[in-house]
Every structure is written in C-alpha cells, then in structure tokens.
Amino acid sequence: MKEELEQSVKTSPTISVIVPVYNAEKYLHRCIDSVLAQTYKDFELLLIDDGSKDSSGIICDEYAAKDARVRVFHKENGGVSSARNLGLDNAKGEWITFVDSDDYVFPCWLENFIHNSSGVDMVVQGFKTSYAYEYMHNKDVHGVSYKGSCKEGLLELYKNCYLGYLWVKLFRADIVRENHIRFDAKISLQEDENF
C-alpha cells in the first residue's frame, strides 16, 4: 500500500492541497485526517508549519512519516500568506487548493472538484459552516455554477459572496505558476480575497 502511494506521488499528483499551520494542535488531526480520507486519492498534502510554538510541527512530521502523499515544510513565522506562498512554490499538482488547519473537509471534497474540472480554469463548490457569522447563515450550503469569461466569472463570484474562501476553490496550477500569482505577505486579513 505504501509503495503504491509513493508511486502516485512520484508521477506528479493531480491536486496539491496546501495547509498553512500555526499553533493548530487542537484541530490539526481532524483537518489532516479529513484530507487523507478523500475518496479521490491522486493528491499531495503540503503542510506548511509557520513557526508553530506548540506541537503542530511534530504532528505534521508524524503524518509525513506515515503517508508518502504528505510533505512538510518548516519555516520561521511569517504569517498565513508567506506560508501559503511556500506551499505554492513547492506544489507539484496540476491543480491547487487550500485548507485552513482549523477546518475539515467532506470525503468527496476533492472528487467533486475533479468531477467538475474538465475544460475550466477554476472550480468552485459549496460549503457548510458549523457556526454562524453575521453574513452567513448557520449550516447553509452554498454553491455557484458558471462557465464564461474571467471578468463575468469574477462578477458572479462577487454577487454570490464567493470572493475569498480559498477552500471552496480549485485553481489550475499552470495559471498560478505562469502568472506568478502569490499572496501578499503584508496582508493577513482578507488575503484570500486579494489572491
């Protein structure tokens, strides 16, 4: 089993999942376990330990020792944007997505992305919240379907309150790489919307 996983990682995974990690020991197992439990298996998981002071870095290393799809990068604390940028610099997949270390995903999360990725540059899928914000209803399911120009697509995302929320998006890696799209390390609030 481990040899099969190593083989799939060596042949460039289809999806790179980037998780910035900072002092997340309370939620980290749930997050990583949910990614590793995906029904779609052709992915790599990049855990970026952003100078955690708790046991987060050790937890990341333990997962990497058990599963060849997991790669860990340790860096000095520089914030979520610099952590995600390190993930982007090391991603090998054809597609890129993100998860926050205090989030978790459904088992069909990656499969839903890939199922809808033919002929598009970005896939957006719905999500559920387990707590209420002022602008989001508790446990509502959100989703939007659109094919068309980039400009009209961005307007559609804006209209449906989908700008930001990286973990509901799958980005074609070539576009990110060729245009050197990165997070602004000076921004730590709404940095995902800026990306």
Tab-separated table of C-alpha atoms in Angstrom:
chain	number	residue	atom	x	y	z
A	1	MET	CA	0.000	0.000	0.000
A	2	LYS	CA	2.735	2.481	0.953
A	3	GLU	CA	4.632	1.642	-2.275
A	4	GLU	CA	1.510	2.430	-4.341
A	5	LEU	CA	1.160	5.778	-2.582
A	6	GLU	CA	4.835	6.599	-3.140
A	7	GLN	CA	4.472	5.699	-6.819
A	8	SER	CA	1.480	8.034	-7.268
A	9	VAL	CA	3.355	10.913	-5.600
A	10	LYS	CA	6.426	10.387	-7.844
A	11	THR	CA	4.329	10.762	-11.005
A	12	SER	CA	3.092	14.255	-10.094
A	13	PRO	CA	-0.210	14.286	-8.247
A	14	THR	CA	-3.247	15.795	-9.875
A	15	ILE	CA	-4.033	18.066	-6.903
A	16	SER	CA	-1.795	19.887	-4.434
A	17	VAL	CA	-3.579	20.644	-1.153
A	18	ILE	CA	-1.819	23.428	0.792
A	19	VAL	CA	-2.415	23.797	4.535
A	20	PRO	CA	-0.760	26.676	6.433
A	21	VAL	CA	-0.230	25.581	10.042
A	22	TYR	CA	0.365	27.814	13.042
A	23	ASN	CA	-0.282	26.678	16.634
A	24	ALA	CA	-3.125	24.433	15.470
A	25	GLU	CA	-2.561	21.306	17.582
A	26	LYS	CA	-6.160	21.405	18.840
A	27	TYR	CA	-7.655	20.997	15.330
A	28	LEU	CA	-4.807	19.676	13.205
A	29	HIS	CA	-5.515	15.934	13.465
A	30	ARG	CA	-9.127	16.468	12.374
A	31	CYS	CA	-8.017	18.617	9.440
A	32	ILE	CA	-5.299	16.262	8.170
A	33	ASP	CA	-7.383	13.126	8.725
A	34	SER	CA	-10.230	14.623	6.680
A	35	VAL	CA	-7.906	15.345	3.750
A	36	LEU	CA	-6.278	11.914	3.878
A	37	ALA	CA	-9.740	10.262	3.941
A	38	GLN	CA	-10.651	11.613	0.487
A	39	THR	CA	-12.368	9.299	-1.969
A	40	TYR	CA	-10.139	10.844	-4.659
A	41	LYS	CA	-6.584	9.648	-3.961
A	42	ASP	CA	-4.334	11.384	-6.528
A	43	PHE	CA	-3.175	14.321	-4.417
A	44	GLU	CA	-0.314	15.592	-2.320
A	45	LEU	CA	-0.796	17.322	1.024
A	46	LEU	CA	1.631	20.150	1.766
A	47	LEU	CA	1.696	21.083	5.444
A	48	ILE	CA	3.467	24.402	5.995
A	49	ASP	CA	4.471	24.786	9.646
A	50	ASP	CA	4.744	28.552	10.065
A	51	GLY	CA	6.970	28.548	13.153
A	52	SER	CA	4.422	26.970	15.494
A	53	LYS	CA	5.257	27.129	19.203
A	54	ASP	CA	3.015	24.179	20.121
A	55	SER	CA	3.258	20.573	18.913
A	56	SER	CA	1.857	21.334	15.429
A	57	GLY	CA	5.211	20.819	13.699
A	58	ILE	CA	5.673	17.424	15.362
A	59	ILE	CA	2.146	16.372	14.381
A	60	CYS	CA	2.882	17.321	10.753
A	61	ASP	CA	6.105	15.282	10.763
A	62	GLU	CA	4.297	12.252	12.206
A	63	TYR	CA	1.804	12.279	9.324
A	64	ALA	CA	4.591	12.653	6.746
A	65	ALA	CA	6.355	9.611	8.222
A	66	LYS	CA	3.178	7.534	7.747
A	67	ASP	CA	1.907	8.708	4.352
A	68	ALA	CA	4.053	9.467	1.290
A	69	ARG	CA	1.457	11.945	-0.018
A	70	VAL	CA	2.241	14.265	2.912
A	71	ARG	CA	5.124	16.722	2.602
A	72	VAL	CA	6.067	19.056	5.457
A	73	PHE	CA	7.872	22.379	5.303
A	74	HIS	CA	9.026	24.173	8.462
A	75	LYS	CA	9.681	27.904	8.332
A	76	GLU	CA	10.045	30.887	10.619
A	77	ASN	CA	6.772	32.559	11.470
A	78	GLY	CA	5.852	34.944	8.693
A	79	GLY	CA	2.082	34.710	8.588
A	80	VAL	CA	-0.504	32.791	6.611
A	81	SER	CA	0.322	34.469	3.287
A	82	SER	CA	4.024	33.597	3.389
A	83	ALA	CA	3.146	30.037	4.454
A	84	ARG	CA	0.774	29.612	1.508
A	85	ASN	CA	3.403	31.080	-0.835
A	86	LEU	CA	5.906	28.438	0.310
A	87	GLY	CA	3.258	25.835	-0.481
A	88	LEU	CA	2.723	27.326	-3.949
A	89	ASP	CA	6.493	27.292	-4.562
A	90	ASN	CA	6.600	23.550	-3.812
A	91	ALA	CA	3.284	22.344	-5.263
A	92	LYS	CA	3.648	19.656	-7.947
A	93	GLY	CA	-0.003	19.166	-8.853
A	94	GLU	CA	-1.906	20.166	-11.986
A	95	TRP	CA	-4.454	21.781	-9.678
A	96	ILE	CA	-4.066	23.675	-6.399
A	97	THR	CA	-6.436	24.108	-3.476
A	98	PHE	CA	-6.149	25.228	0.131
A	99	VAL	CA	-7.467	24.208	3.531
A	100	ASP	CA	-7.046	26.070	6.801
A	101	SER	CA	-5.664	23.998	9.671
A	102	ASP	CA	-8.779	24.521	11.809
A	103	ASP	CA	-11.119	23.366	9.021
A	104	TYR	CA	-12.064	19.922	7.813
A	105	VAL	CA	-13.470	18.680	4.522
A	106	PHE	CA	-16.018	16.082	3.430
A	107	PRO	CA	-14.642	12.821	1.951
A	108	CYS	CA	-15.921	13.770	-1.539
A	109	TRP	CA	-14.323	17.271	-1.498
A	110	LEU	CA	-11.508	16.554	-3.998
A	111	GLU	CA	-13.653	14.207	-6.088
A	112	ASN	CA	-16.262	16.975	-6.509
A	113	PHE	CA	-13.524	19.312	-7.728
A	114	ILE	CA	-12.066	16.872	-10.271
A	115	HIS	CA	-15.501	15.764	-11.483
A	116	ASN	CA	-16.210	19.387	-12.480
A	117	SER	CA	-12.730	20.380	-13.747
A	118	SER	CA	-12.960	19.461	-17.438
A	119	GLY	CA	-12.389	22.478	-19.683
A	120	VAL	CA	-12.274	25.074	-16.898
A	121	ASP	CA	-9.585	27.057	-15.080
A	122	MET	CA	-11.181	27.198	-11.643
A	123	VAL	CA	-13.802	25.108	-9.864
A	124	VAL	CA	-15.920	26.471	-7.021
A	125	GLN	CA	-18.004	24.181	-4.845
A	126	GLY	CA	-20.390	24.635	-1.968
A	127	PHE	CA	-19.579	24.567	1.712
A	128	LYS	CA	-21.227	24.243	5.097
A	129	THR	CA	-20.489	26.305	8.151
A	130	SER	CA	-20.790	24.866	11.616
A	131	TYR	CA	-21.112	28.259	13.291
A	132	ALA	CA	-22.858	31.480	12.352
A	133	TYR	CA	-21.288	34.710	11.122
A	134	GLU	CA	-23.229	37.901	10.606
A	135	TYR	CA	-23.088	37.422	6.824
A	136	MET	CA	-23.531	33.637	6.691
A	137	HIS	CA	-26.383	31.511	7.989
A	138	ASN	CA	-25.579	28.550	10.197
A	139	LYS	CA	-25.208	25.271	8.260
A	140	ASP	CA	-26.327	26.719	4.939
A	141	VAL	CA	-24.997	25.065	1.797
A	142	HIS	CA	-23.549	27.464	-0.752
A	143	GLY	CA	-22.707	26.861	-4.395
A	144	VAL	CA	-22.499	28.506	-7.805
A	145	SER	CA	-22.185	27.113	-11.320
A	146	TYR	CA	-20.736	29.255	-14.104
A	147	LYS	CA	-18.808	28.936	-17.380
A	148	GLY	CA	-17.767	32.036	-19.303
A	149	SER	CA	-15.311	34.914	-19.335
A	150	CYS	CA	-12.984	35.650	-16.437
A	151	LYS	CA	-14.445	39.135	-15.895
A	152	GLU	CA	-18.026	37.862	-15.775
A	153	GLY	CA	-16.905	34.968	-13.578
A	154	LEU	CA	-15.381	37.321	-11.021
A	155	LEU	CA	-18.594	39.362	-11.002
A	156	GLU	CA	-20.563	36.147	-10.434
A	157	LEU	CA	-18.289	35.232	-7.507
A	158	TYR	CA	-18.709	38.726	-6.077
A	159	LYS	CA	-22.517	38.632	-6.441
A	160	ASN	CA	-22.670	35.295	-4.628
A	161	CYS	CA	-20.210	36.299	-1.864
A	162	TYR	CA	-17.593	33.806	-3.100
A	163	LEU	CA	-14.550	36.050	-3.319
A	164	GLY	CA	-12.087	34.724	-0.777
A	165	TYR	CA	-12.919	31.327	0.717
A	166	LEU	CA	-9.926	29.543	-0.779
A	167	TRP	CA	-11.019	26.126	0.475
A	168	VAL	CA	-14.021	26.070	-1.874
A	169	LYS	CA	-11.875	26.680	-4.959
A	170	LEU	CA	-9.646	24.566	-7.153
A	171	PHE	CA	-7.195	26.576	-9.278
A	172	ARG	CA	-5.459	25.380	-12.449
A	173	ALA	CA	-1.793	25.353	-11.375
A	174	ASP	CA	-0.432	26.484	-14.763
A	175	ILE	CA	-2.276	29.789	-14.463
A	176	VAL	CA	-0.939	30.355	-10.947
A	177	ARG	CA	2.624	29.450	-11.989
A	178	GLU	CA	2.752	31.261	-15.345
A	179	ASN	CA	1.351	34.481	-13.881
A	180	HIS	CA	3.353	34.127	-10.654
A	181	ILE	CA	0.209	34.646	-8.590
A	182	ARG	CA	1.125	34.840	-4.911
A	183	PHE	CA	-0.273	36.060	-1.629
A	184	ASP	CA	0.801	39.488	-0.427
A	185	ALA	CA	2.796	38.686	2.727
A	186	LYS	CA	1.987	42.130	4.131
A	187	ILE	CA	-1.712	41.282	4.227
A	188	SER	CA	-3.097	38.992	6.911
A	189	LEU	CA	-6.794	39.928	6.677
A	190	GLN	CA	-8.817	39.065	3.560
A	191	GLU	CA	-5.590	37.887	1.902
A	192	ASP	CA	-7.567	35.107	0.249
A	193	GLU	CA	-9.863	37.619	-1.450
A	194	ASN	CA	-6.805	39.512	-2.734
A	195	PHE	CA	-5.364	36.264	-4.151
